[in-house]
Amino acid sequence: MAHSTIVLLITLFISMALSELLIKDNAWQSWKEFHNKKYESDDEESLRYTIWNENMKTIKKHNADPNSKFTLQMNHLGDMVHQI
């Protein structure tokens, strides 16, 4: 029982911390407003933020490469993954 309580508290703490990160990430907030993005739940927003953040890292890494022949930019699909 104590183990379950500890796991629950840790999960709750992580969820609260992630929610706080979402609120503080101005780039994420600005991007959502610009593209009129709205999510049905906090869980969905957390997932979309994680995807968007990974895509942003990929864009920044690519654009930092001096050998790159083109630049990438975030667009309205930034909260989605590419699936074949």
Short mmCIF file of C-alpha atoms in Angstrom, two decimals:
data_model
loop_
_atom_site.label_atom_id
_atom_site.label_comp_id
_atom_site.label_asym_id
_atom_site.label_seq_id
_atom_site.Cartn_x
_atom_site.Cartn_y
_atom_site.Cartn_z
CA MET A 1 0.00 0.00 0.00
CA ALA A 2 2.78 2.44 0.91
CA HIS A 3 4.54 1.65 -2.37
CA SER A 4 1.38 2.49 -4.34
CA THR A 5 1.01 5.76 -2.47
CA ILE A 6 4.61 6.73 -3.20
CA VAL A 7 4.20 5.93 -6.90
CA LEU A 8 0.97 7.93 -7.01
CA LEU A 9 2.61 10.92 -5.32
CA ILE A 10 5.60 10.80 -7.67
CA THR A 11 3.31 10.60 -10.69
CA LEU A 12 1.27 13.53 -9.40
CA PHE A 13 4.41 15.59 -8.78
CA ILE A 14 5.74 14.88 -12.30
CA SER A 15 2.38 15.80 -13.81
CA MET A 16 2.28 19.08 -11.88
CA ALA A 17 5.86 19.89 -12.86
CA LEU A 18 5.11 19.23 -16.53
CA SER A 19 2.00 21.42 -16.36
CA GLU A 20 4.13 24.20 -14.89
CA LEU A 21 6.63 23.81 -17.75
CA LEU A 22 3.84 24.08 -20.29
CA ILE A 23 2.65 27.33 -18.76
CA LYS A 24 6.15 28.82 -18.59
CA ASP A 25 7.25 27.89 -22.12
CA ASN A 26 6.49 31.14 -23.91
CA ALA A 27 7.45 29.78 -27.32
CA TRP A 28 4.93 26.93 -26.91
CA GLN A 29 2.22 29.32 -25.75
CA SER A 30 2.90 31.74 -28.61
CA TRP A 31 2.92 28.92 -31.16
CA LYS A 32 -0.41 27.58 -29.86
CA GLU A 33 -2.01 31.02 -30.01
CA PHE A 34 -0.66 31.78 -33.50
CA HIS A 35 -1.96 28.48 -34.89
CA ASN A 36 -5.14 28.50 -32.77
CA LYS A 37 -4.28 25.15 -31.16
CA LYS A 38 -6.58 23.84 -28.45
CA TYR A 39 -6.43 20.42 -26.83
CA GLU A 40 -9.18 18.38 -25.21
CA SER A 41 -7.21 17.46 -22.08
CA ASP A 42 -4.04 18.20 -20.14
CA ASP A 43 -2.77 14.74 -21.10
CA GLU A 44 -3.19 15.49 -24.80
CA GLU A 45 -1.49 18.86 -24.39
CA SER A 46 1.41 17.22 -22.56
CA LEU A 47 1.82 14.74 -25.42
CA ARG A 48 1.60 17.46 -28.07
CA TYR A 49 4.07 19.64 -26.17
CA THR A 50 6.55 16.77 -25.97
CA ILE A 51 6.25 16.18 -29.73
CA TRP A 52 6.50 19.90 -30.48
CA ASN A 53 9.55 20.25 -28.23
CA GLU A 54 11.33 17.33 -29.93
CA ASN A 55 10.52 18.80 -33.34
CA MET A 56 11.88 22.16 -32.19
CA LYS A 57 15.13 20.48 -31.08
CA THR A 58 15.42 18.80 -34.48
CA ILE A 59 14.88 22.13 -36.23
CA LYS A 60 17.47 23.92 -34.09
CA LYS A 61 20.03 21.15 -34.57
CA HIS A 62 19.53 21.15 -38.33
CA ASN A 63 19.73 24.92 -38.61
CA ALA A 64 22.93 25.00 -36.52
CA ASP A 65 24.69 22.73 -39.03
CA PRO A 66 26.93 24.97 -41.16
CA ASN A 67 26.84 22.39 -43.99
CA SER A 68 23.07 22.51 -44.32
CA LYS A 69 21.82 23.75 -47.68
CA PHE A 70 18.47 24.91 -46.30
CA THR A 71 16.83 25.96 -43.05
CA LEU A 72 13.86 24.50 -41.26
CA GLN A 73 11.10 26.41 -39.52
CA MET A 74 8.29 25.43 -37.18
CA ASN A 75 4.85 25.39 -38.79
CA HIS A 76 1.27 24.43 -37.92
CA LEU A 77 2.16 20.71 -37.95
CA GLY A 78 4.77 21.04 -35.20
CA ASP A 79 2.74 19.10 -32.63
CA MET A 80 2.45 16.04 -34.86
CA VAL A 81 4.71 13.13 -35.73
CA HIS A 82 5.58 11.89 -39.19
CA GLN A 83 4.28 8.38 -39.75
CA ILE A 84 4.63 6.32 -42.88
#
